[in-house]
C-alpha positions as semicolon CSV with decimal commas, in nm:
position;residue;x (nm);y (nm);z (nm)
1;X;13,378;17,870;1,845
2;X;13,310;17,815;1,474
3;X;13,355;18,072;1,197
4;X;13,244;18,002;0,841
5;X;13,339;18,247;0,568
6;X;13,245;18,232;0,201
7;X;13,170;17,860;0,214
8;X;13,086;17,686;-0,112
9;X;13,030;17,313;-0,154
10;X;12,835;17,060;-0,356
11;X;12,846;16,725;-0,529
12;X;13,048;16,695;-0,848
13;X;12,949;16,976;-1,081
14;X;12,639;17,060;-0,878
15;X;12,708;17,348;-0,642
16;X;12,471;17,352;-0,344
17;X;12,618;17,612;-0,108
18;X;12,705;17,957;-0,237
19;X;12,931;18,175;-0,024
20;X;12,788;18,112;0,323
21;X;12,896;18,320;0,622
22;X;12,792;18,208;0,970
23;X;12,926;18,179;1,322
24;X;12,855;17,966;1,626
25;X;12,922;18,109;1,972
26;X;13,036;17,894;2,262
27;X;12,774;17,755;2,504
28;X;12,487;17,845;2,273
29;X;12,238;17,687;2,036
30;X;12,265;17,809;1,678
31;X;11,991;17,694;1,441
32;X;11,985;17,671;1,062
33;X;11,635;17,648;0,917
34;X;11,498;17,641;0,566
35;X;11,283;17,444;0,328
36;X;11,370;17,101;0,188
37;X;11,652;17,125;-0,062
38;X;11,788;17,449;0,081
39;X;12,128;17,290;0,148
40;X;12,108;17,232;0,524
41;X;12,237;16,875;0,524
42;X;12,508;16,964;0,273
43;X;12,620;17,237;0,512
44;X;12,641;16,994;0,804
45;X;12,827;16,733;0,600
46;X;13,075;16,995;0,485
47;X;13,133;17,125;0,838
48;X;13,194;16,768;0,958
49;X;13,445;16,705;0,678
50;X;13,238;16,443;0,497
51;X;13,240;16,649;0,176
52;X;13,503;16,908;0,082
53;X;13,456;17,281;0,063
54;X;13,516;17,412;-0,288
55;X;13,571;17,767;-0,162
56;X;13,579;17,961;0,162
57;X;13,724;17,885;0,503
58;X;13,631;17,713;0,828
59;X;13,786;17,807;1,161
60;X;13,719;17,605;1,475
61;X;13,838;17,756;1,803
62;X;14,052;17,998;1,598
63;X;14,225;17,716;1,406
64;X;14,189;17,675;1,029
65;X;14,032;17,335;0,960
66;X;13,912;17,373;0,599
67;X;14,147;17,105;0,466
68;X;14,126;16,870;0,765
69;X;13,971;16,524;0,751
70;X;13,650;16,426;0,928
71;X;13,854;16,219;1,175
72;X;14,077;16,513;1,260
73;X;13,777;16,741;1,312
74;X;13,619;16,483;1,542
75;X;13,946;16,467;1,737
76;X;13,920;16,844;1,786
77;X;13,569;16,803;1,927
78;X;13,352;16,876;1,623
79;X;13,092;16,597;1,613
80;X;12,792;16,532;1,388
81;X;12,475;16,338;1,465
82;X;12,360;16,277;1,107
83;X;12,016;16,289;0,955
84;X;11,847;15,950;0,969
85;X;12,034;15,845;1,287
86;X;12,247;15,583;1,103
87;X;12,296;15,352;1,400
88;X;12,452;15,010;1,339
89;X;12,152;14,775;1,359
90;X;12,350;14,471;1,470
91;X;12,522;14,642;1,763
92;X;12,365;14,665;2,107
93;X;12,303;14,992;2,286
94;X;12,606;14,929;2,508
95;X;12,829;14,847;2,211
96;X;12,714;15,160;2,026
97;X;12,807;15,378;2,322
98;X;13,149;15,214;2,336
99;X;13,201;15,291;1,966
100;X;13,107;15,653;2,031
101;X;13,393;15,677;2,279
102;X;13,651;15,517;2,051
103;X;13,846;15,827;1,942
104;X;14,166;15,917;2,124
105;X;13,997;16,228;2,264
106;X;13,711;16,026;2,413
107;X;13,867;15,693;2,507
108;X;13,968;15,786;2,859
109;X;13,678;15,742;3,098
110;X;13,436;15,616;2,835
111;X;13,273;15,369;3,077
112;X;13,180;15,649;3,317
113;X;13,048;15,856;3,028
114;X;12,843;15,562;2,903
115;X;12,674;15,537;3,242
116;X;12,605;15,911;3,225
117;X;12,437;15,859;2,887
118;X;12,218;15,583;3,029
119;X;12,121;15,815;3,314
120;X;12,041;16,093;3,064
121;X;11,831;15,853;2,854
122;X;11,665;15,605;3,096
123;X;11,495;15,424;2,809
124;X;11,836;15,329;2,673
125;X;11,932;15,195;3,016
126;X;11,632;14,963;2,997
127;X;11,747;14,841;2,656
128;X;12,123;14,847;2,694
129;X;12,157;14,485;2,574
130;X;11,911;14,525;2,284
131;X;12,035;14,559;1,927
132;X;11,998;14,906;1,777
133;X;11,795;14,769;1,487
134;X;11,522;14,656;1,728
135;X;11,474;15,002;1,881
136;X;11,193;15,238;1,792
137;X;11,270;15,550;1,590
138;X;11,269;15,762;1,903
139;X;11,498;15,522;2,086
140;X;11,736;15,516;1,789
141;X;11,749;15,897;1,793
142;X;11,831;15,889;2,165
143;X;12,106;15,639;2,088
144;X;12,246;15,847;1,802
145;X;12,255;16,154;2,027
146;X;12,416;15,957;2,309
147;X;12,674;15,818;2,064
148;X;12,761;16,173;1,959
149;X;12,794;16,285;2,320
150;X;13,025;15,992;2,391
151;X;13,287;16,158;2,169
152;X;13,322;16,446;2,421
153;X;13,224;16,711;2,167
154;X;13,306;17,077;2,204
155;X;13,052;17,148;1,929
156;X;12,772;16,899;1,863
157;X;12,595;16,929;1,528
158;X;12,246;16,781;1,504
159;X;12,098;16,726;1,157
160;X;11,717;16,696;1,163
161;X;11,701;16,521;1,503
162;X;11,319;16,519;1,524
163;X;11,264;16,378;1,174
164;X;11,014;16,093;1,187
165;X;10,955;16,115;1,561
166;X;10,617;16,116;1,731
167;X;10,535;16,458;1,885
168;X;10,587;16,338;2,242
169;X;10,931;16,198;2,153
170;X;11,023;16,517;1,968
171;X;10,932;16,729;2,272
172;X;11,144;16,506;2,495
173;X;11,433;16,540;2,251
174;X;11,410;16,919;2,245
175;X;11,401;16,924;2,626
176;X;11,724;16,722;2,627
177;X;11,887;16,963;2,380
178;X;11,796;17,255;2,606
179;X;11,948;17,074;2,906
180;X;12,271;17,013;2,714
181;X;12,301;17,383;2,632
182;X;12,228;17,471;2,996
183;X;12,516;17,243;3,088
184;X;12,753;17,447;2,871
185;X;12,758;17,243;2,550
186;X;12,766;17,428;2,218
187;X;12,517;17,304;1,958
188;X;12,449;17,367;1,591
189;X;12,097;17,253;1,504
190;X;11,942;17,188;1,163
191;X;11,575;17,113;1,217
192;X;11,258;17,073;1,009
193;X;11,042;17,190;1,301
194;X;11,114;17,559;1,250
195;X;10,909;17,677;1,548
196;X;11,086;17,439;1,786
197;X;11,428;17,523;1,646
198;X;11,379;17,900;1,672
199;X;11,231;17,875;2,020
200;X;11,549;17,695;2,133
201;X;11,804;17,898;1,939
202;X;12,012;18,182;2,075
203;X;12,089;18,274;1,714
204;X;11,952;18,139;1,386
205;X;12,009;18,154;1,012
206;X;11,758;18,102;0,734
207;X;11,899;17,913;0,437
208;X;11,738;17,929;0,095
209;X;11,880;17,782;-0,226
210;X;12,220;17,745;-0,067
211;X;12,240;18,105;0,056
212;X;12,178;18,272;0,392
213;X;11,886;18,509;0,337
214;X;11,844;18,639;0,692
215;X;11,967;18,585;1,046
216;X;11,891;18,699;1,397
217;X;11,803;18,579;1,743
218;X;11,570;18,281;1,748
219;X;11,307;18,490;1,927
220;X;11,322;18,770;1,668
221;X;11,298;18,533;1,372
222;X;11,012;18,346;1,534
223;X;10,825;18,676;1,564
224;X;10,905;18,784;1,207
225;X;10,591;18,799;0,987
226;X;10,791;18,685;0,685
227;X;10,929;18,379;0,865
228;X;10,592;18,296;1,017
229;X;10,424;18,312;0,675
230;X;10,695;18,127;0,481
231;X;10,790;17,855;0,729
232;X;10,516;17,831;0,990
233;X;10,211;17,881;0,770
234;X;10,077;18,156;0,998
C-alpha cells in the first residue's frame, strides 16, 4: 500500500532522515520503533505531508505522492493521528467527530460513522457533549483515534498513541488497534512501548539516528537478543 524509497527529510539545514526504505502492506500493522530522537515523528510527519521530503520517493497505492500536499494525501486515505493527540480543547466530542469527517472523501455518511465511533469507544459516548479539553489523557487519545477513523482512512498512521497513558488505558488502546487490523484496516504504528508494538506488528523496522538498522516480523524482532537488550532492557 505504501512504498518509501531513499527518503530524506529534516528541518532547515538539519537532516533527520537519511535514505529510508520501507513498505507497508495492506491489512497489516507495520511498526517503527527506536529510541527518542531516532527520527520516528519526523518520518510520520513527512509521510503525512506536514514536512517535505528533501530526497527519495513516496508511493501510495502505486501512485507517486512525494510532492502532494497533506490535504491531498488525506483525500487519498492517508491519515495521521499525531503525537500528543492535539484535540481542539474547546470542541465537544461530537463536534470533534464531525470535524474528522469533513473531507470530501469522508463527508458522506459521517453521522453513521460517528455513531460507530461512539460504539467503538463507549467512554466517548458517555461524554459526547463534553469539551475535549475536559477529557482525561486516555479519553483524549480515544477521541484522537476516533477523529482519524472518521476520515475513512485506507492507511492510518499512529504516532506514539500510548504516550502518557496509564497501563490499563494503554492495553485497551492496543486491543482496539488489533481489532482495527482484524477488520481489514492498514496501520503504521510508531510506539515507545517497543514490546507492545512488536507483539502487534506483522512487520517492523528499527530506526536509529534517522536510518533503518534492521527489520523483520514483529515476532522475530521481539525474540532478537540485540533488540531485547537495546530496547527492552532484558
